[in-house]
Short mmCIF file of N, CA and C in Angstrom, two decimals:
data_model
loop_
_atom_site.label_atom_id
_atom_site.label_comp_id
_atom_site.label_asym_id
_atom_site.label_seq_id
_atom_site.Cartn_x
_atom_site.Cartn_y
_atom_site.Cartn_z
N MET O 252 130.84 -133.95 201.28
CA MET O 252 130.80 -133.96 199.57
C MET O 252 131.82 -134.21 198.78
N SER O 253 131.59 -135.29 198.10
CA SER O 253 132.96 -135.42 197.34
C SER O 253 132.31 -135.33 196.08
N HIS O 254 131.98 -134.84 194.96
CA HIS O 254 131.65 -134.71 193.82
C HIS O 254 131.73 -133.60 193.10
N THR O 255 132.06 -133.37 191.69
CA THR O 255 132.05 -132.09 190.86
C THR O 255 130.89 -131.62 190.90
N LEU O 256 130.78 -129.88 191.06
CA LEU O 256 129.62 -129.52 190.99
C LEU O 256 129.97 -128.19 189.56
N TYR O 257 128.64 -128.27 188.49
CA TYR O 257 128.34 -126.87 187.96
C TYR O 257 128.25 -125.97 187.64
N PHE O 258 128.09 -124.82 187.65
CA PHE O 258 127.48 -123.39 187.84
C PHE O 258 125.86 -123.95 188.03
N GLU O 259 125.68 -124.40 187.33
CA GLU O 259 123.78 -124.30 187.47
C GLU O 259 123.65 -125.12 188.34
N ASP O 260 124.89 -126.13 189.86
CA ASP O 260 124.19 -126.99 190.51
C ASP O 260 123.76 -126.55 191.52
N PHE O 261 125.10 -124.77 191.74
CA PHE O 261 124.36 -123.85 192.47
C PHE O 261 123.34 -123.11 192.98
N ASN O 262 123.39 -122.57 194.38
CA ASN O 262 122.22 -122.23 195.15
C ASN O 262 122.71 -121.07 195.57
N LEU O 263 122.06 -120.08 196.36
CA LEU O 263 121.87 -118.81 196.65
C LEU O 263 121.68 -119.91 198.53
N GLY O 264 122.39 -119.19 199.79
CA GLY O 264 122.94 -119.90 200.88
C GLY O 264 122.76 -121.33 201.21
N GLN O 265 123.31 -122.09 200.01
CA GLN O 265 124.08 -123.37 199.66
C GLN O 265 125.23 -123.74 200.57
N VAL O 266 125.19 -124.55 201.89
CA VAL O 266 126.45 -124.08 202.85
C VAL O 266 126.69 -126.20 202.33
N PHE O 267 127.92 -126.28 202.59
CA PHE O 267 129.59 -127.02 202.45
C PHE O 267 130.65 -127.70 204.28
N GLU O 268 130.35 -128.25 203.96
CA GLU O 268 131.95 -128.42 205.69
C GLU O 268 132.85 -129.28 204.76
N SER O 269 133.74 -129.02 205.29
CA SER O 269 134.87 -130.03 205.37
C SER O 269 135.02 -130.96 206.20
N THR O 270 135.81 -131.84 206.37
CA THR O 270 136.39 -132.75 207.36
C THR O 270 136.84 -131.55 208.92
N GLY O 271 137.39 -132.06 209.80
CA GLY O 271 138.72 -131.18 210.37
C GLY O 271 139.53 -131.77 210.49
N ARG O 272 140.68 -130.63 211.21
CA ARG O 272 142.20 -130.77 211.14
C ARG O 272 143.52 -130.32 211.83
N THR O 273 143.35 -130.96 212.73
CA THR O 273 144.32 -130.75 214.23
C THR O 273 145.68 -129.37 213.69
N VAL O 274 145.41 -128.26 214.09
CA VAL O 274 147.05 -127.61 213.64
C VAL O 274 148.10 -127.91 214.83
N THR O 275 149.11 -128.81 213.98
CA THR O 275 149.53 -128.37 214.84
C THR O 275 151.33 -128.10 214.88
N GLU O 276 152.48 -128.77 215.37
CA GLU O 276 153.54 -128.34 215.64
C GLU O 276 154.34 -128.03 214.65
N ALA O 277 154.10 -129.67 213.77
CA ALA O 277 154.63 -129.19 212.84
C ALA O 277 154.25 -127.71 211.71
N ASP O 278 153.09 -128.10 211.12
CA ASP O 278 152.27 -127.01 210.54
C ASP O 278 153.24 -125.93 211.24
N LEU O 279 153.16 -124.90 212.49
CA LEU O 279 153.74 -123.94 212.88
C LEU O 279 154.85 -124.05 211.91
N THR O 280 155.58 -124.73 212.59
CA THR O 280 157.37 -124.74 212.06
C THR O 280 157.55 -125.33 210.13
N MET O 281 156.63 -125.97 209.58
CA MET O 281 156.89 -125.06 208.09
C MET O 281 156.49 -124.67 207.77
N PHE O 282 155.63 -123.73 208.50
CA PHE O 282 155.12 -122.93 208.07
C PHE O 282 156.08 -121.85 207.95
N SER O 283 156.58 -120.68 209.88
CA SER O 283 158.12 -120.15 209.31
C SER O 283 158.64 -120.70 208.62
N MET O 284 159.29 -121.92 208.35
CA MET O 284 160.68 -121.68 206.85
C MET O 284 159.93 -122.07 205.57
N LEU O 285 158.98 -122.02 205.12
CA LEU O 285 158.04 -121.95 204.20
C LEU O 285 158.15 -120.57 203.90
N SER O 286 157.72 -119.37 205.14
CA SER O 286 157.11 -117.52 204.39
C SER O 286 158.61 -116.93 205.12
N GLY O 287 159.23 -117.25 206.44
CA GLY O 287 160.62 -116.76 206.51
C GLY O 287 159.95 -116.07 207.93
N ASP O 288 158.92 -116.08 208.64
CA ASP O 288 158.66 -114.84 209.37
C ASP O 288 158.45 -115.97 211.42
N TRP O 289 160.20 -116.12 211.27
CA TRP O 289 160.22 -116.03 211.95
C TRP O 289 159.99 -115.71 214.08
N ASN O 290 158.54 -114.77 213.61
CA ASN O 290 157.77 -113.63 214.82
C ASN O 290 157.58 -114.76 216.02
N PRO O 291 158.62 -113.37 216.98
CA PRO O 291 158.32 -113.97 218.69
C PRO O 291 157.43 -114.78 218.78
N ILE O 292 156.21 -113.61 218.45
CA ILE O 292 155.15 -114.71 218.69
C ILE O 292 154.64 -115.41 218.30
N HIS O 293 155.33 -116.39 217.21
CA HIS O 293 154.80 -118.15 216.46
C HIS O 293 156.67 -118.61 216.95
N ALA O 294 157.64 -118.29 217.50
CA ALA O 294 159.01 -119.28 217.23
C ALA O 294 159.67 -120.08 218.54
N ASP O 295 159.10 -118.38 219.32
CA ASP O 295 159.93 -117.88 220.87
C ASP O 295 158.71 -118.09 221.70
N ALA O 296 158.39 -120.68 222.14
CA ALA O 296 157.42 -120.29 223.65
C ALA O 296 158.73 -119.24 224.55
N GLU O 297 158.73 -119.08 224.96
CA GLU O 297 158.75 -118.04 226.38
C GLU O 297 158.06 -117.05 226.14
N PHE O 298 158.97 -115.98 225.10
CA PHE O 298 158.15 -114.86 224.56
C PHE O 298 156.46 -114.88 224.67
N ALA O 299 156.34 -115.92 223.81
CA ALA O 299 154.31 -116.18 224.07
C ALA O 299 153.83 -116.34 224.75
N SER O 300 154.42 -116.80 226.22
CA SER O 300 154.03 -117.43 227.16
C SER O 300 153.52 -115.71 228.05
N ARG O 301 154.34 -115.33 227.67
CA ARG O 301 154.06 -113.52 227.74
C ARG O 301 153.15 -112.71 227.59
N THR O 302 152.74 -113.48 226.37
CA THR O 302 151.39 -111.96 225.89
C THR O 302 150.44 -112.95 226.20
N ARG O 303 149.07 -112.49 225.84
CA ARG O 303 147.90 -112.22 226.51
C ARG O 303 147.30 -113.58 225.36
N TYR O 304 147.76 -114.77 224.75
CA TYR O 304 147.61 -115.78 224.59
C TYR O 304 147.98 -116.84 225.54
N GLY O 305 148.81 -116.61 226.12
CA GLY O 305 149.81 -117.61 226.56
C GLY O 305 150.70 -118.73 225.72
N GLN O 306 150.86 -118.38 224.99
CA GLN O 306 151.59 -119.62 223.82
C GLN O 306 151.47 -118.54 222.55
N ARG O 307 152.39 -119.90 222.20
CA ARG O 307 152.74 -119.34 220.47
C ARG O 307 151.69 -119.16 219.59
N VAL O 308 151.64 -118.22 219.24
CA VAL O 308 149.59 -118.54 217.29
C VAL O 308 150.07 -118.38 216.30
N VAL O 309 149.75 -119.34 215.71
CA VAL O 309 150.07 -120.13 214.91
C VAL O 309 149.87 -118.66 213.63
N HIS O 310 150.47 -118.78 212.58
CA HIS O 310 150.75 -117.75 210.83
C HIS O 310 149.60 -116.93 210.55
N GLY O 311 148.75 -116.76 211.17
CA GLY O 311 147.53 -115.75 210.00
C GLY O 311 147.05 -117.00 208.52
N ALA O 312 148.46 -116.22 207.83
CA ALA O 312 148.16 -117.04 206.67
C ALA O 312 148.20 -118.47 206.40
N LEU O 313 149.12 -118.29 207.34
CA LEU O 313 148.59 -120.38 207.04
C LEU O 313 147.27 -121.39 207.03
N GLY O 314 146.35 -120.15 208.29
CA GLY O 314 144.93 -120.48 208.51
C GLY O 314 143.99 -120.16 206.75
N ILE O 315 144.63 -119.53 205.86
CA ILE O 315 144.21 -118.82 204.82
C ILE O 315 144.64 -119.72 204.07
N ALA O 316 145.76 -120.27 204.03
CA ALA O 316 145.96 -121.64 203.04
C ALA O 316 144.92 -122.94 203.43
N MET O 317 145.47 -123.10 204.73
CA MET O 317 144.19 -124.11 205.02
C MET O 317 143.25 -124.38 204.73
N ALA O 318 142.43 -122.31 204.84
CA ALA O 318 140.76 -122.58 204.38
C ALA O 318 140.82 -122.92 202.66
N THR O 319 141.89 -122.68 201.92
CA THR O 319 141.95 -123.31 200.35
C THR O 319 141.82 -125.11 200.63
N GLY O 320 143.17 -125.45 201.10
CA GLY O 320 143.12 -127.17 200.97
C GLY O 320 141.55 -127.73 201.70
N MET O 321 141.65 -127.20 202.60
CA MET O 321 140.15 -127.64 203.13
C MET O 321 138.62 -127.61 201.96
N LEU O 322 139.26 -126.63 200.99
CA LEU O 322 137.73 -126.30 200.06
C LEU O 322 138.09 -127.38 199.17
N HIS O 323 139.40 -127.52 198.91
CA HIS O 323 139.79 -128.53 197.41
C HIS O 323 139.30 -129.58 198.59
N GLN O 324 139.27 -130.34 199.57
CA GLN O 324 138.71 -131.07 200.33
C GLN O 324 137.43 -131.83 200.10
N ILE O 325 136.76 -130.66 199.99
CA ILE O 325 135.09 -130.00 200.02
C ILE O 325 134.80 -131.41 198.46
N GLY O 326 135.49 -130.77 197.28
CA GLY O 326 135.55 -131.16 196.39
C GLY O 326 134.22 -130.89 195.14
N VAL O 327 133.67 -130.22 195.59
CA VAL O 327 132.26 -129.38 194.90
C VAL O 327 132.51 -128.63 193.75
N PHE O 328 133.95 -127.76 193.36
CA PHE O 328 135.56 -127.82 192.59
C PHE O 328 135.68 -128.43 191.37
N GLU O 329 136.43 -129.87 192.08
CA GLU O 329 137.42 -130.56 191.80
C GLU O 329 137.84 -130.19 190.20
N ARG O 330 136.72 -130.26 189.56
CA ARG O 330 137.05 -130.35 187.82
C ARG O 330 136.32 -129.44 186.86
N SER O 331 135.31 -128.69 188.53
CA SER O 331 134.85 -126.95 187.34
C SER O 331 134.89 -126.25 187.58
N ALA O 332 136.68 -125.71 188.29
CA ALA O 332 137.13 -124.16 189.48
C ALA O 332 138.01 -124.44 187.57
N VAL O 333 137.26 -122.83 187.20
CA VAL O 333 138.41 -122.56 186.68
C VAL O 333 139.04 -121.06 186.94
N ALA O 334 139.16 -120.93 188.07
CA ALA O 334 139.83 -119.66 188.32
C ALA O 334 139.86 -119.11 189.84
N MET O 335 139.92 -118.67 191.36
CA MET O 335 139.84 -118.33 192.26
C MET O 335 139.94 -116.36 191.86
N MET O 336 139.40 -115.77 192.24
CA MET O 336 139.11 -113.76 190.93
C MET O 336 139.19 -113.38 192.39
N SER O 337 139.63 -113.75 193.76
CA SER O 337 139.41 -112.68 194.77
C SER O 337 139.53 -113.38 195.81
N LEU O 338 140.04 -113.13 196.80
CA LEU O 338 139.68 -112.61 198.19
C LEU O 338 139.66 -111.98 198.89
N ARG O 339 138.02 -111.81 199.37
CA ARG O 339 138.97 -110.18 199.50
C ARG O 339 137.91 -109.95 201.85
N GLU O 340 137.72 -108.96 201.83
CA GLU O 340 137.73 -108.71 203.73
C GLU O 340 137.62 -109.96 204.12
N TRP O 341 139.08 -110.86 204.60
CA TRP O 341 139.86 -112.00 204.73
C TRP O 341 140.09 -111.34 206.24
N ARG O 342 139.11 -111.81 207.71
CA ARG O 342 139.24 -111.09 208.71
C ARG O 342 140.26 -112.47 209.52
N PHE O 343 140.71 -111.76 210.83
CA PHE O 343 141.77 -112.94 211.68
C PHE O 343 140.42 -112.41 212.81
N VAL O 344 139.75 -113.02 213.21
CA VAL O 344 138.79 -112.94 214.38
C VAL O 344 139.35 -113.20 215.85
N ALA O 345 140.18 -114.15 216.04
CA ALA O 345 140.41 -115.27 216.95
C ALA O 345 142.21 -115.95 216.77
N PRO O 346 142.55 -116.52 217.74
CA PRO O 346 144.10 -116.56 216.75
C PRO O 346 143.84 -117.81 216.91
N MET O 347 144.74 -118.79 216.17
CA MET O 347 144.98 -119.74 215.46
C MET O 347 145.82 -120.49 216.30
N LEU O 348 145.60 -121.29 217.59
CA LEU O 348 146.67 -122.82 218.38
C LEU O 348 147.29 -124.10 217.99
N ILE O 349 148.25 -123.94 218.28
CA ILE O 349 148.28 -125.59 217.98
C ILE O 349 147.37 -126.18 218.91
N GLY O 350 147.06 -127.22 218.41
CA GLY O 350 146.39 -127.68 219.20
C GLY O 350 144.08 -128.32 218.87
N GLN O 351 143.91 -127.11 217.60
CA GLN O 351 142.69 -127.02 217.60
C GLN O 351 142.66 -127.50 216.22
N THR O 352 141.47 -128.18 216.27
CA THR O 352 140.61 -128.67 215.53
C THR O 352 139.97 -127.67 214.62
N LEU O 353 140.39 -127.52 212.81
CA LEU O 353 139.42 -126.83 212.99
C LEU O 353 138.85 -127.28 210.89
N HIS O 354 137.98 -126.76 210.82
CA HIS O 354 137.38 -127.33 209.69
C HIS O 354 136.51 -126.06 208.86
N LEU O 355 136.42 -125.82 207.57
CA LEU O 355 135.40 -124.75 206.65
C LEU O 355 134.55 -125.22 206.47
N ARG O 356 133.97 -124.49 207.04
CA ARG O 356 132.20 -123.92 206.39
C ARG O 356 132.03 -122.70 205.48
N MET O 357 131.70 -123.57 204.43
CA MET O 357 131.51 -123.00 202.96
C MET O 357 129.96 -122.46 202.69
N GLU O 358 129.27 -120.79 202.77
CA GLU O 358 128.25 -120.71 202.05
C GLU O 358 128.21 -119.60 200.93
N ILE O 359 127.17 -120.09 199.60
CA ILE O 359 126.84 -119.40 198.34
C ILE O 359 126.64 -117.79 198.78
N ILE O 360 126.92 -117.18 198.83
CA ILE O 360 126.61 -116.19 199.01
C ILE O 360 126.47 -115.04 197.40
N ALA O 361 126.76 -115.53 196.62
CA ALA O 361 125.72 -114.37 194.98
C ALA O 361 126.80 -115.38 193.73
N ILE O 362 125.58 -115.41 192.95
CA ILE O 362 125.49 -116.42 192.02
C ILE O 362 125.88 -115.67 190.58
N GLU O 363 126.27 -115.60 189.59
CA GLU O 363 126.38 -114.28 188.44
C GLU O 363 126.53 -115.09 186.91
N ALA O 364 125.64 -115.49 185.95
CA ALA O 364 126.18 -116.09 184.86
C ALA O 364 126.30 -115.49 184.14
N GLY O 365 126.89 -114.36 184.24
CA GLY O 365 127.21 -113.29 183.11
C GLY O 365 126.99 -114.44 181.71
N SER O 366 127.97 -112.49 181.21
CA SER O 366 128.02 -113.14 179.45
C SER O 366 128.56 -114.16 178.58
N SER O 367 128.80 -114.80 179.09
CA SER O 367 130.47 -116.48 178.82
C SER O 367 129.33 -117.22 178.63
N PRO O 368 129.07 -118.29 177.85
CA PRO O 368 128.87 -119.38 177.69
C PRO O 368 129.63 -120.45 177.71
N ARG O 369 130.69 -120.36 178.79
CA ARG O 369 131.70 -121.36 178.84
C ARG O 369 131.66 -120.71 180.91
N THR O 370 131.38 -119.89 181.35
CA THR O 370 131.58 -120.67 183.29
C THR O 370 130.34 -119.44 183.64
N GLY O 371 130.25 -119.21 184.64
CA GLY O 371 129.95 -118.22 185.35
C GLY O 371 130.62 -117.91 186.60
N ARG O 372 129.51 -117.11 187.62
CA ARG O 372 130.82 -116.13 189.41
C ARG O 372 130.45 -116.52 189.87
N ILE O 373 131.00 -117.99 190.74
CA ILE O 373 130.36 -117.41 192.41
C ILE O 373 131.59 -117.01 193.95
N ASP O 374 130.27 -116.59 194.44
CA ASP O 374 130.87 -115.25 195.25
C ASP O 374 131.13 -116.53 196.70
N ARG O 375 131.73 -117.44 197.45
CA ARG O 375 131.52 -117.81 198.80
C ARG O 375 131.69 -117.09 199.60
N ARG O 376 131.69 -117.43 200.94
CA ARG O 376 132.22 -116.56 202.28
C ARG O 376 132.29 -117.99 203.10
N LEU O 377 133.83 -118.34 203.10
CA LEU O 377 134.52 -118.78 203.85
C LEU O 377 134.54 -118.59 205.51
N GLN O 378 134.50 -119.60 205.89
CA GLN O 378 134.70 -119.24 207.74
C GLN O 378 135.37 -120.81 208.30
N LEU O 379 136.43 -120.65 209.15
CA LEU O 379 137.73 -121.42 209.12
C LEU O 379 137.58 -121.31 210.45
N LEU O 380 136.41 -122.53 211.34
CA LEU O 380 136.11 -122.97 212.12
C LEU O 380 136.50 -123.35 213.44
N ASP O 381 136.80 -123.19 214.96
CA ASP O 381 137.00 -124.51 215.48
C ASP O 381 136.37 -125.38 216.10
N GLN O 382 136.97 -126.27 216.96
CA GLN O 382 136.47 -127.30 217.29
C GLN O 382 134.85 -127.02 217.78
N ALA O 383 134.65 -125.45 218.41
CA ALA O 383 133.43 -125.60 219.25
C ALA O 383 132.76 -123.90 218.53
N GLY O 384 133.04 -124.89 217.24
CA GLY O 384 132.49 -123.87 216.13
C GLY O 384 132.45 -122.13 215.98
N ALA O 385 133.34 -122.42 217.27
CA ALA O 385 134.10 -120.05 216.84
C ALA O 385 134.24 -119.91 215.76
N VAL O 386 135.14 -118.55 214.78
CA VAL O 386 135.23 -118.60 214.26
C VAL O 386 136.41 -117.76 214.33
N ILE O 387 137.44 -118.66 213.56
CA ILE O 387 139.23 -118.05 213.52
C ILE O 387 139.28 -117.64 212.91
N GLN O 388 138.82 -117.46 211.71
CA GLN O 388 138.71 -116.40 210.25
C GLN O 388 138.19 -116.60 209.67
N GLU O 389 137.96 -115.53 208.53
CA GLU O 389 136.58 -115.73 207.91
C GLU O 389 136.67 -114.26 206.28
N GLY O 390 135.89 -114.38 205.42
CA GLY O 390 136.52 -113.95 204.54
C GLY O 390 135.30 -114.08 203.42
N VAL O 391 135.54 -113.80 202.03
CA VAL O 391 134.51 -113.73 201.04
C VAL O 391 135.66 -113.87 199.46
N THR O 392 135.18 -115.24 198.82
CA THR O 392 136.21 -115.21 197.24
C THR O 392 135.08 -115.69 196.31
N ASP O 393 135.68 -115.63 195.22
CA ASP O 393 134.77 -115.53 194.01
C ASP O 393 135.97 -116.51 193.07
N VAL O 394 135.35 -117.13 192.34
CA VAL O 394 136.30 -118.00 191.84
C VAL O 394 134.78 -118.51 190.79
N LEU O 395 135.34 -118.06 189.41
CA LEU O 395 134.92 -118.99 187.45
C LEU O 395 135.14 -119.93 187.94
N VAL O 396 132.99 -120.99 187.23
CA VAL O 396 133.25 -121.86 187.68
C VAL O 396 132.68 -122.43 185.76
N LEU O 397 132.39 -123.69 185.43
CA LEU O 397 132.69 -124.41 184.22
C LEU O 397 130.93 -123.99 184.08
N LYS O 398 130.32 -123.75 183.52
CA LYS O 398 128.44 -124.02 182.71
C LYS O 398 128.76 -125.88 182.14
N ARG O 399 127.49 -126.00 182.74
CA ARG O 399 127.74 -128.24 182.49
C ARG O 399 127.23 -127.94 181.00
N ALA O 400 127.26 -126.90 180.17
CA ALA O 400 127.28 -127.85 178.51
C ALA O 400 128.75 -127.55 178.06
N ALA O 401 129.64 -126.80 178.58
CA ALA O 401 131.13 -126.24 178.54
C ALA O 401 131.98 -127.06 178.92
N ALA O 402 131.57 -127.70 180.22
CA ALA O 402 132.25 -128.88 180.78
C ALA O 402 132.28 -130.51 179.83
N GLN O 403 130.41 -130.86 179.54
CA GLN O 403 129.99 -131.01 178.76
C GLN O 403 131.13 -131.46 176.94
N ALA O 404 131.42 -130.17 176.60
CA ALA O 404 132.06 -130.17 175.54
C ALA O 404 133.13 -130.12 174.73
N THR O 405 134.30 -130.76 176.32
CA THR O 405 135.30 -130.35 176.40
C THR O 405 135.73 -132.70 177.03
#
């Protein structure tokens, strides 16, 4: 789906999914450079081969960044999102590995109109899933979304 939805367009239980994206060696290296995190579990193939994962593990924080990018790719908040308010209960369920193809599943879990005539709050459960459908990371985030009347007034 690639069209903007406004506050009134969302319903509890609605689910949206992104397309897939394969995690690459370049992703791991670039995130190490950006974050400064060169922990051996990420950067030392020999060290990582002796861990329970048997290979380097991609930074968990990169999963959060990828999830927000995939959220944008879904497109439903393109012109209606005002601000992401929080990221809560984020869990790193399984390791993120080079070569996995991940996609995002977003479920609407709460809708609150509030008192503002301009925006309402929407809670979303985000799940970063691998190619087999297993949860790699998940958490909850809320976002302020424009109400249709406010969007039409601008």
